[in-house]
CHARMM-style PDB file with segment names, atoms N, HN, CA, C and O in Angstrom:
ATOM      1  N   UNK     1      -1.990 -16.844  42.346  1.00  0.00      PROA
ATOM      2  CA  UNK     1      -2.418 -15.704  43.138  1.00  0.00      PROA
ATOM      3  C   UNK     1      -1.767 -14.418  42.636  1.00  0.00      PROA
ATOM      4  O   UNK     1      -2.452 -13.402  42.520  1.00  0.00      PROA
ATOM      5  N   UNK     2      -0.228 -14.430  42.280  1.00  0.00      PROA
ATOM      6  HN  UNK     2       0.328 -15.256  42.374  1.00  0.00      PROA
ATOM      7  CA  UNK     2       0.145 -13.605  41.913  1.00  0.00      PROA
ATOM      8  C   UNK     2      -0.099 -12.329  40.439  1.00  0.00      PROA
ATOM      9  O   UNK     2       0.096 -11.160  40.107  1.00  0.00      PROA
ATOM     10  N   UNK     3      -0.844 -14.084  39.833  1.00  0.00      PROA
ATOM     11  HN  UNK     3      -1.003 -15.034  40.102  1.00  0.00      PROA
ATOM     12  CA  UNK     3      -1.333 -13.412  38.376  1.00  0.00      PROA
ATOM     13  C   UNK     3      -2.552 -13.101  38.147  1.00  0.00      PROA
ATOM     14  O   UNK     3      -2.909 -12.990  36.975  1.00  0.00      PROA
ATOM     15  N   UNK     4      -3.883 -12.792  39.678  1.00  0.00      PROA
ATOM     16  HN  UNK     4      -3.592 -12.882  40.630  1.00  0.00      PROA
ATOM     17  CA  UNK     4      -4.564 -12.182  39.775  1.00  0.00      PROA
ATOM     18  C   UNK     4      -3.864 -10.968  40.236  1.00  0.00      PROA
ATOM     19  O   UNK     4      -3.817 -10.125  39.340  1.00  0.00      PROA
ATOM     20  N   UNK     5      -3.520 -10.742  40.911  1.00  0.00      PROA
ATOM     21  HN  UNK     5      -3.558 -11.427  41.639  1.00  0.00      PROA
ATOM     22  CA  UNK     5      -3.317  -9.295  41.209  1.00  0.00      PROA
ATOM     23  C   UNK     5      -2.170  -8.302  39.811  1.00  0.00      PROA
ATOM     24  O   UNK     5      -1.940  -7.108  39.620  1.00  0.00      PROA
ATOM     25  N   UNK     6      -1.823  -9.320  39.267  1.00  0.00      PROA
ATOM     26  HN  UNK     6      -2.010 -10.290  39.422  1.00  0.00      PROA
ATOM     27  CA  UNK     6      -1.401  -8.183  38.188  1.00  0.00      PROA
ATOM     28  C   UNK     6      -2.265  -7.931  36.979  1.00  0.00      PROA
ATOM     29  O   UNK     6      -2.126  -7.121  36.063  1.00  0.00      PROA
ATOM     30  N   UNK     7      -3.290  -8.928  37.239  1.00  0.00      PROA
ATOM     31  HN  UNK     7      -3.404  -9.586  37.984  1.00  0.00      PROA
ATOM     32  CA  UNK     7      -4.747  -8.512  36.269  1.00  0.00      PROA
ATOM     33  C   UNK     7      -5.267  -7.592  36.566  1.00  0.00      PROA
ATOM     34  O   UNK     7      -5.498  -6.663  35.791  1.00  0.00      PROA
ATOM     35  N   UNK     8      -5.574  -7.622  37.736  1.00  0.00      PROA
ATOM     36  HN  UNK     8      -5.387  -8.377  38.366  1.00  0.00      PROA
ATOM     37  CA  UNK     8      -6.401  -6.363  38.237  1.00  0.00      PROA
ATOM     38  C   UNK     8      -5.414  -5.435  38.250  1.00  0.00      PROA
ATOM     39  O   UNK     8      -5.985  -4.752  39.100  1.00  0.00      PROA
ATOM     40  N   UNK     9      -4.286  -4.740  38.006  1.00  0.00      PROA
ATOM     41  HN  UNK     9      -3.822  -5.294  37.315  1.00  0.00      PROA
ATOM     42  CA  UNK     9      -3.774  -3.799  38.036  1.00  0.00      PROA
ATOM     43  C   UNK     9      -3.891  -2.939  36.877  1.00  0.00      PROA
ATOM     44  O   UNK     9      -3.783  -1.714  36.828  1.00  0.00      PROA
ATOM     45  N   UNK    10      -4.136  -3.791  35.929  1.00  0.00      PROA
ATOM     46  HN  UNK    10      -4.225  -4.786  35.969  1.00  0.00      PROA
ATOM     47  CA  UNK    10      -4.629  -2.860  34.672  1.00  0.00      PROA
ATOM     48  C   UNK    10      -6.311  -2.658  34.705  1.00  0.00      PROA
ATOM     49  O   UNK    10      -7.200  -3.490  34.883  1.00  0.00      PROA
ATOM     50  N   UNK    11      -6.361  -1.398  34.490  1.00  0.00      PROA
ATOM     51  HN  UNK    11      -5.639  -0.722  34.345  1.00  0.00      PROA
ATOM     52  CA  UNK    11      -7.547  -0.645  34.587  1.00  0.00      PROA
ATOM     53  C   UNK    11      -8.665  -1.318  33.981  1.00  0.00      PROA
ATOM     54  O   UNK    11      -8.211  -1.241  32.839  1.00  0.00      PROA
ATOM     55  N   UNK    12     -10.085  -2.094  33.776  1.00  0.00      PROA
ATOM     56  HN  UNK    12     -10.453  -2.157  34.703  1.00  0.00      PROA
ATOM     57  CA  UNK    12     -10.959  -2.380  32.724  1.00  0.00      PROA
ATOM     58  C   UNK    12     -10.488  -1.143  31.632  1.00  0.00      PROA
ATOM     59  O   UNK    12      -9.776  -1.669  30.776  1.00  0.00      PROA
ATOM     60  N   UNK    13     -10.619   0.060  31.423  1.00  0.00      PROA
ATOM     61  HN  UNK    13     -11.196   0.488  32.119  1.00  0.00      PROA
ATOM     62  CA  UNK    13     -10.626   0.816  30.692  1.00  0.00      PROA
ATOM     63  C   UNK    13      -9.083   0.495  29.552  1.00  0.00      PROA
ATOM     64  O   UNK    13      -9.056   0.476  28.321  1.00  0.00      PROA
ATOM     65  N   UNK    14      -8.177   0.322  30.342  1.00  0.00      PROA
ATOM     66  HN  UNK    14      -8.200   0.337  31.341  1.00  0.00      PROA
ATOM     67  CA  UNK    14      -7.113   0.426  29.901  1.00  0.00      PROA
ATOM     68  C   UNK    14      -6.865  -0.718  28.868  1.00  0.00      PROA
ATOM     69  O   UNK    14      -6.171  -0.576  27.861  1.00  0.00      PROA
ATOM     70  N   UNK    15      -7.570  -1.980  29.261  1.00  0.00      PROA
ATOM     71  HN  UNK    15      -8.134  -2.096  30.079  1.00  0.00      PROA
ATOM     72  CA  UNK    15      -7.836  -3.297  28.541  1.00  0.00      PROA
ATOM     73  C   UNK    15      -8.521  -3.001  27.426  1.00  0.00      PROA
ATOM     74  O   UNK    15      -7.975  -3.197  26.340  1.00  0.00      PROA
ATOM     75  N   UNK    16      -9.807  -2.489  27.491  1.00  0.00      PROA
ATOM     76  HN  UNK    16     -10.250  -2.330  28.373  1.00  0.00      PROA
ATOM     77  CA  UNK    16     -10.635  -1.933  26.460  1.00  0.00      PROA
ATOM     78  C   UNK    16      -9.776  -1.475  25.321  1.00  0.00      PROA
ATOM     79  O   UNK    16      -9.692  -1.830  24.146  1.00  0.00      PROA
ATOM     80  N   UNK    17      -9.256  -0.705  25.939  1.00  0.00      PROA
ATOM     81  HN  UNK    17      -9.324  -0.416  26.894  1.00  0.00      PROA
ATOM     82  CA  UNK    17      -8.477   0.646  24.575  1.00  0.00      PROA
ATOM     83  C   UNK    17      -7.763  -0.366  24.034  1.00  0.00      PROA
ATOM     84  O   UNK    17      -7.916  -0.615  22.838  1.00  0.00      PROA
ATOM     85  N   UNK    18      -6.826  -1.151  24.855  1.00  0.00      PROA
ATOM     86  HN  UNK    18      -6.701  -0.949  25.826  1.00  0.00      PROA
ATOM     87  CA  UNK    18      -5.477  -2.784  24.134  1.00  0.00      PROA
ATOM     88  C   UNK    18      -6.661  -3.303  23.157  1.00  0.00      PROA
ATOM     89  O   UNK    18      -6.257  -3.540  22.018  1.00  0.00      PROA
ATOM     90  N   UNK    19      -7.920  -3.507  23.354  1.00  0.00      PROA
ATOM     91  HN  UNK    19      -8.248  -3.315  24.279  1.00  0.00      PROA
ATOM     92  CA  UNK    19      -8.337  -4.809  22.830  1.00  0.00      PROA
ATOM     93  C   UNK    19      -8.914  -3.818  21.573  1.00  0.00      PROA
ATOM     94  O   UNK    19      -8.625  -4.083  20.406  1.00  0.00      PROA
ATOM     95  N   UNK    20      -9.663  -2.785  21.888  1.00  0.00      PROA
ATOM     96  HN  UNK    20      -9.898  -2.570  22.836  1.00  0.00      PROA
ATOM     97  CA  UNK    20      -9.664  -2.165  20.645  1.00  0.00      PROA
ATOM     98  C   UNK    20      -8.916  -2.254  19.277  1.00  0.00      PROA
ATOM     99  O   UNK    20      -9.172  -2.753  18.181  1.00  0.00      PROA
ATOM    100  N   UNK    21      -7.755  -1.465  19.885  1.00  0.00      PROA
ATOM    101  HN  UNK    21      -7.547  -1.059  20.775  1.00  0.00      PROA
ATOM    102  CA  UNK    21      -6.473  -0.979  18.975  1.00  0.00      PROA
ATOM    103  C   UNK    21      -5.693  -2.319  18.502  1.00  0.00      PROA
ATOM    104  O   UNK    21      -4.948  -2.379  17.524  1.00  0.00      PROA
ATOM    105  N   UNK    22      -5.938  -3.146  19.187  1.00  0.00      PROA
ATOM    106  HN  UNK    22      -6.543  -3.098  19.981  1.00  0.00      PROA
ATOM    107  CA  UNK    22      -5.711  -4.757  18.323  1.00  0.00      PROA
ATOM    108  C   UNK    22      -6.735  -4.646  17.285  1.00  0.00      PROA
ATOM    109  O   UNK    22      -6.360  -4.340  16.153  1.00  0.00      PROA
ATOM    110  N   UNK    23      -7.848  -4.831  17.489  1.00  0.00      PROA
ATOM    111  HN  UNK    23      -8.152  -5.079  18.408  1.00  0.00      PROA
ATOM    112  CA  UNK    23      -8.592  -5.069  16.425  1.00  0.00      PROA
ATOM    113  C   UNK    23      -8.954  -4.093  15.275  1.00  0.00      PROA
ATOM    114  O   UNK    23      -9.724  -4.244  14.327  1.00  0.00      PROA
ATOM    115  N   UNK    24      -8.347  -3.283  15.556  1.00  0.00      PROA
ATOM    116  HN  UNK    24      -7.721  -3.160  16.326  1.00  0.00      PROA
ATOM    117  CA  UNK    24      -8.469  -2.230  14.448  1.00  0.00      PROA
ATOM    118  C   UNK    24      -7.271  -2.124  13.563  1.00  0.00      PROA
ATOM    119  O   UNK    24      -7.237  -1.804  12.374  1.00  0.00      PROA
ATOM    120  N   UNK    25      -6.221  -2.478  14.426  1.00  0.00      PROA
ATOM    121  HN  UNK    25      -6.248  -2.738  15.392  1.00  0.00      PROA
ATOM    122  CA  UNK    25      -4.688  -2.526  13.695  1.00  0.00      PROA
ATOM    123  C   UNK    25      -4.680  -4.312  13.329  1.00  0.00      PROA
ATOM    124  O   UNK    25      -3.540  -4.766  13.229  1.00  0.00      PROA
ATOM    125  N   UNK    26      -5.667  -5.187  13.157  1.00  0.00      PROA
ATOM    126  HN  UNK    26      -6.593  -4.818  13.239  1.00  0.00      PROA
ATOM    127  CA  UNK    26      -6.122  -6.433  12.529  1.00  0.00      PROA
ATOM    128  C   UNK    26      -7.015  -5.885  11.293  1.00  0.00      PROA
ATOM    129  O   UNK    26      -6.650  -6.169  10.152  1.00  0.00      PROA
ATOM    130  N   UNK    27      -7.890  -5.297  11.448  1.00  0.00      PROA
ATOM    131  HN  UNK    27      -8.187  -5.067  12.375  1.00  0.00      PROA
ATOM    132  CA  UNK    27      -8.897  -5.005  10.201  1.00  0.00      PROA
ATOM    133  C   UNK    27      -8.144  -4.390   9.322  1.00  0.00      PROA
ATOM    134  O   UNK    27      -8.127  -4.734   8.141  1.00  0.00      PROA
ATOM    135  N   UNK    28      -7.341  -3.281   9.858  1.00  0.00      PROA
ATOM    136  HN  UNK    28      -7.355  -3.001  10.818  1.00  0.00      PROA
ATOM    137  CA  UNK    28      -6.162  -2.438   9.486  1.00  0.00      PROA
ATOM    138  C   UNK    28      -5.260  -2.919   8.205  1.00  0.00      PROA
ATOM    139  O   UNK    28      -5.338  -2.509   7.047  1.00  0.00      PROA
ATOM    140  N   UNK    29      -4.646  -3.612   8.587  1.00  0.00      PROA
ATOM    141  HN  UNK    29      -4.583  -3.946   9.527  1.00  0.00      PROA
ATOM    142  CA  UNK    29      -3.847  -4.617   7.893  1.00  0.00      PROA
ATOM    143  C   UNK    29      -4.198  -5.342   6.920  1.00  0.00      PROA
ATOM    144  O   UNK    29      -3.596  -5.286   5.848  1.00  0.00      PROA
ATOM    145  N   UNK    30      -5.807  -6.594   7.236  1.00  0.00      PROA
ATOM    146  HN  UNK    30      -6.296  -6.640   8.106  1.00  0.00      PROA
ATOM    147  CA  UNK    30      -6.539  -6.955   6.306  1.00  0.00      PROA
ATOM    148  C   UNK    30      -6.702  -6.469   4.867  1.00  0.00      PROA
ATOM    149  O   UNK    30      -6.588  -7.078   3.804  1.00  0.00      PROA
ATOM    150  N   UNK    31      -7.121  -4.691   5.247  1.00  0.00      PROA
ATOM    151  HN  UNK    31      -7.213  -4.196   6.111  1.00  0.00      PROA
ATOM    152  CA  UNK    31      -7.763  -4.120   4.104  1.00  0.00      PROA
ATOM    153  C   UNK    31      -6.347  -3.276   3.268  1.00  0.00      PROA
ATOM    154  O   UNK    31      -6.440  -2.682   2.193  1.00  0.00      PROA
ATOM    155  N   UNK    32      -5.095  -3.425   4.087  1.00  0.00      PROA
ATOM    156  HN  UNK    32      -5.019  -3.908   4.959  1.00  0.00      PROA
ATOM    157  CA  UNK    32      -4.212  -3.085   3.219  1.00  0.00      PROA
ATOM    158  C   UNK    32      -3.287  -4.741   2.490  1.00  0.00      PROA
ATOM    159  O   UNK    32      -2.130  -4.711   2.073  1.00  0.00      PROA
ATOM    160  N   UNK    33      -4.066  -5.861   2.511  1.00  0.00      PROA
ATOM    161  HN  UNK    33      -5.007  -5.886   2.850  1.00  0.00      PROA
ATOM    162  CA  UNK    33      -3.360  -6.385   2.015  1.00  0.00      PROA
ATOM    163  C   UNK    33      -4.390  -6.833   1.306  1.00  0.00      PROA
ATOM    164  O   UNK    33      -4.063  -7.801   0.619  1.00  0.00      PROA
ATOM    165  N   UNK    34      -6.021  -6.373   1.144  1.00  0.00      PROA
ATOM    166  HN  UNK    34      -6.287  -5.587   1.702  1.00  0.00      PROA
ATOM    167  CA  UNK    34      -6.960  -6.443   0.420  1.00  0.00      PROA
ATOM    168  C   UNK    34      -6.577  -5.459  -1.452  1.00  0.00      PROA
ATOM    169  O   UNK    34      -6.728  -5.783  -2.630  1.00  0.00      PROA
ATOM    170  N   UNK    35      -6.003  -4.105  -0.658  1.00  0.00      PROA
ATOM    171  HN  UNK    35      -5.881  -3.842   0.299  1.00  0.00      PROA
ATOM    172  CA  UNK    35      -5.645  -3.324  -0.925  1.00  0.00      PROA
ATOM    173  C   UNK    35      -4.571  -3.184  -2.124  1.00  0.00      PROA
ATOM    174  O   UNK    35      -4.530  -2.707  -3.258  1.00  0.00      PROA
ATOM    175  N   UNK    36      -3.658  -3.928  -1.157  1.00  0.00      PROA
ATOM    176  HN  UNK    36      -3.691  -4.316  -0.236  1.00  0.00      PROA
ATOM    177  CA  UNK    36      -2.292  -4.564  -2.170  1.00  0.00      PROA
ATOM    178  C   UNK    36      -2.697  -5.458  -3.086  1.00  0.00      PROA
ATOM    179  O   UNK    36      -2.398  -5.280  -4.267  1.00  0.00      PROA
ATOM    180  N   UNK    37      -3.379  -6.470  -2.717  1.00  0.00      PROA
ATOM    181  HN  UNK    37      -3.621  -6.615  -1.758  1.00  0.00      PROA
ATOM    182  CA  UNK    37      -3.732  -7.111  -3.965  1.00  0.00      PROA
ATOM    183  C   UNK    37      -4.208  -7.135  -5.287  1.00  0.00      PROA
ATOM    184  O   UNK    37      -4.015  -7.841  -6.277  1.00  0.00      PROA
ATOM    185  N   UNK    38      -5.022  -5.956  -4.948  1.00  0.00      PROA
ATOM    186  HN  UNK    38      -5.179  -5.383  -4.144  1.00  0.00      PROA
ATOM    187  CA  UNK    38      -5.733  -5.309  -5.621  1.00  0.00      PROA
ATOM    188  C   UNK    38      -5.062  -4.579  -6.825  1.00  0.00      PROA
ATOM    189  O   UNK    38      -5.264  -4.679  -8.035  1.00  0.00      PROA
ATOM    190  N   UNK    39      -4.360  -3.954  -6.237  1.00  0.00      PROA
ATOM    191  HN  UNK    39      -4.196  -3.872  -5.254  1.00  0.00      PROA
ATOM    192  CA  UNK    39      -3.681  -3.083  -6.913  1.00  0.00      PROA
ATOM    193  C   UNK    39      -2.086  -3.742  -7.353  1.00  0.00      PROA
ATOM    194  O   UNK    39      -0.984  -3.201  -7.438  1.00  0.00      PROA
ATOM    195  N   UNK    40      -2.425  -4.776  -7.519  1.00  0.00      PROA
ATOM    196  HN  UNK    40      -3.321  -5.215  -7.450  1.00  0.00      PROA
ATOM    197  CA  UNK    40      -0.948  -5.615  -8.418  1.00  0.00      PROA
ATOM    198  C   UNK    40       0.385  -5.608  -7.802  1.00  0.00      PROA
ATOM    199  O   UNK    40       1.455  -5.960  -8.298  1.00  0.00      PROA
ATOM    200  N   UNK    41       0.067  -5.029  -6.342  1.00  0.00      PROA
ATOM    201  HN  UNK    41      -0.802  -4.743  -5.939  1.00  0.00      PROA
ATOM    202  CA  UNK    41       1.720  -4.511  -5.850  1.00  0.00      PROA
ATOM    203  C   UNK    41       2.604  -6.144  -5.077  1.00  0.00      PROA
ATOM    204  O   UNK    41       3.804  -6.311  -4.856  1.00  0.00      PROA
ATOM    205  N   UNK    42       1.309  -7.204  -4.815  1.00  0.00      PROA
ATOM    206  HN  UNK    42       0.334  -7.069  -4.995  1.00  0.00      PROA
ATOM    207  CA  UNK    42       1.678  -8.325  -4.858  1.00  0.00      PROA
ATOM    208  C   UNK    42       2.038  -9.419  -5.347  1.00  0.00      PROA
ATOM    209  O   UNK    42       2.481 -10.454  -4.851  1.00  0.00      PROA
ATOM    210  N   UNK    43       1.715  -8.966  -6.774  1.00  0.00      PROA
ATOM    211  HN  UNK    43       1.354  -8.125  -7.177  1.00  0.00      PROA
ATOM    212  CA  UNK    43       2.286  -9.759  -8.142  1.00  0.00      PROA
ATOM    213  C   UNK    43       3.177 -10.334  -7.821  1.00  0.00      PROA
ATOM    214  O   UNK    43       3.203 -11.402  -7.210  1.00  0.00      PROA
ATOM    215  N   UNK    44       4.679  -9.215  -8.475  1.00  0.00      PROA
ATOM    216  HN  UNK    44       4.657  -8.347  -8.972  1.00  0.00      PROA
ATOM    217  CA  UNK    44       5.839 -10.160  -8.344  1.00  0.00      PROA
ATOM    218  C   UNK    44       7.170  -9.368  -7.664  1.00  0.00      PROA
ATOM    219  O   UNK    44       7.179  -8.240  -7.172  1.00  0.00      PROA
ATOM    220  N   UNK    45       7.722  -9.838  -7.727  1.00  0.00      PROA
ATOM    221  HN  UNK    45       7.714 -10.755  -8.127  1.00  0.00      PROA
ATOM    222  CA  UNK    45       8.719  -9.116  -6.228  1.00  0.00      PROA
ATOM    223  C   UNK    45       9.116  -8.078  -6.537  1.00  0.00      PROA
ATOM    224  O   UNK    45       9.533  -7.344  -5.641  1.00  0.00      PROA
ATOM    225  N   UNK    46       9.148  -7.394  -8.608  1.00  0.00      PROA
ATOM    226  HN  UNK    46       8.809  -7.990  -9.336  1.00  0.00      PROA
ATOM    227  CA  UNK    46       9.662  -6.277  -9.049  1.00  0.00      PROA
ATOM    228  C   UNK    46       8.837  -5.352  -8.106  1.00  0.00      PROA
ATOM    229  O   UNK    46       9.244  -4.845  -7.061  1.00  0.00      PROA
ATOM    230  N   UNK    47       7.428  -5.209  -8.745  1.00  0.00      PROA
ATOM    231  HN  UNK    47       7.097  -5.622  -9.594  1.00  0.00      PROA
ATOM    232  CA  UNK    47       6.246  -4.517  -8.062  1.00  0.00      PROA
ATOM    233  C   UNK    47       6.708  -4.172  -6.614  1.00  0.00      PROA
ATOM    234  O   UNK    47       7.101  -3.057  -6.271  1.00  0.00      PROA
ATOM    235  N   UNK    48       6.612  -5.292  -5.787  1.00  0.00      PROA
ATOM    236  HN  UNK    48       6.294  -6.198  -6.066  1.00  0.00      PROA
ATOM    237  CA  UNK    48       6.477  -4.971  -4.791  1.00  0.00      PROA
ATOM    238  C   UNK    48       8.301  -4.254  -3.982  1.00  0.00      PROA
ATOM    239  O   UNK    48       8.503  -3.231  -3.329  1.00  0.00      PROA
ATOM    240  N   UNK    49       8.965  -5.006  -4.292  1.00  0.00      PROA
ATOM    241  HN  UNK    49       8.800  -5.838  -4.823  1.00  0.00      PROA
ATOM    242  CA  UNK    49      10.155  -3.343  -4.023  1.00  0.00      PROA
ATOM    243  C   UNK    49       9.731  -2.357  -4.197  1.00  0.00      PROA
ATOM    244  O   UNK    49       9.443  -1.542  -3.320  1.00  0.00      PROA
ATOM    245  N   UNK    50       9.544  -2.162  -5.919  1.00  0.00      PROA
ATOM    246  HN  UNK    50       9.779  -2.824  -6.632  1.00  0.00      PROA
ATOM    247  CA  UNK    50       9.137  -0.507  -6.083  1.00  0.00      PROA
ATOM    248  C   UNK    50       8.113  -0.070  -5.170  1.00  0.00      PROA
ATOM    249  O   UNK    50       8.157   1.137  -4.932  1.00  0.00      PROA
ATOM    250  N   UNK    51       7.160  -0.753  -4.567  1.00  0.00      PROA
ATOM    251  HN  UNK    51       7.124  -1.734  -4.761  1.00  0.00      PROA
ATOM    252  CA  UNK    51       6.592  -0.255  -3.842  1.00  0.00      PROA
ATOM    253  C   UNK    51       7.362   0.255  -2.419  1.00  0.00      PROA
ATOM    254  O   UNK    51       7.159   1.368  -1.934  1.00  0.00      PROA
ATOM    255  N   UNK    52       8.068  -0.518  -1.970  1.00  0.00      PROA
ATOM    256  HN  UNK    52       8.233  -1.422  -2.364  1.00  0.00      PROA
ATOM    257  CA  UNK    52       8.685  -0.362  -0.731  1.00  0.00      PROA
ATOM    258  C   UNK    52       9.806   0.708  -0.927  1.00  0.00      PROA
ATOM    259  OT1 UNK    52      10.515   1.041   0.022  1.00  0.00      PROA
TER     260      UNK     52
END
């Protein structure tokens, strides 16, 4: 009972925006490790320090 009412305390709207910004900071990530790969910075651990 208790963990309906703290569901409903967050707004539909407010859920929306969470579930969004998950999935965009998921695709997000994807395409920077699409990204990295790409671009050799995952090779070998030299690379990737210098990157960092």
């Amino acid at each position: 009972m208790s963990q309906d009412k703290q569901m409903k305390a967050v707004s539909p709207l407010l859920q929306r925006v969470i579930n969004i910004s998950s999935i965009v900071g998921g695709v997000g990530s994807l395409i920077f490790c699409i990204w990295a790969y790409q671009a050799g910075i995952l090779q070998s651990k030299e690379t990737l320090s210098a990157f960092i």
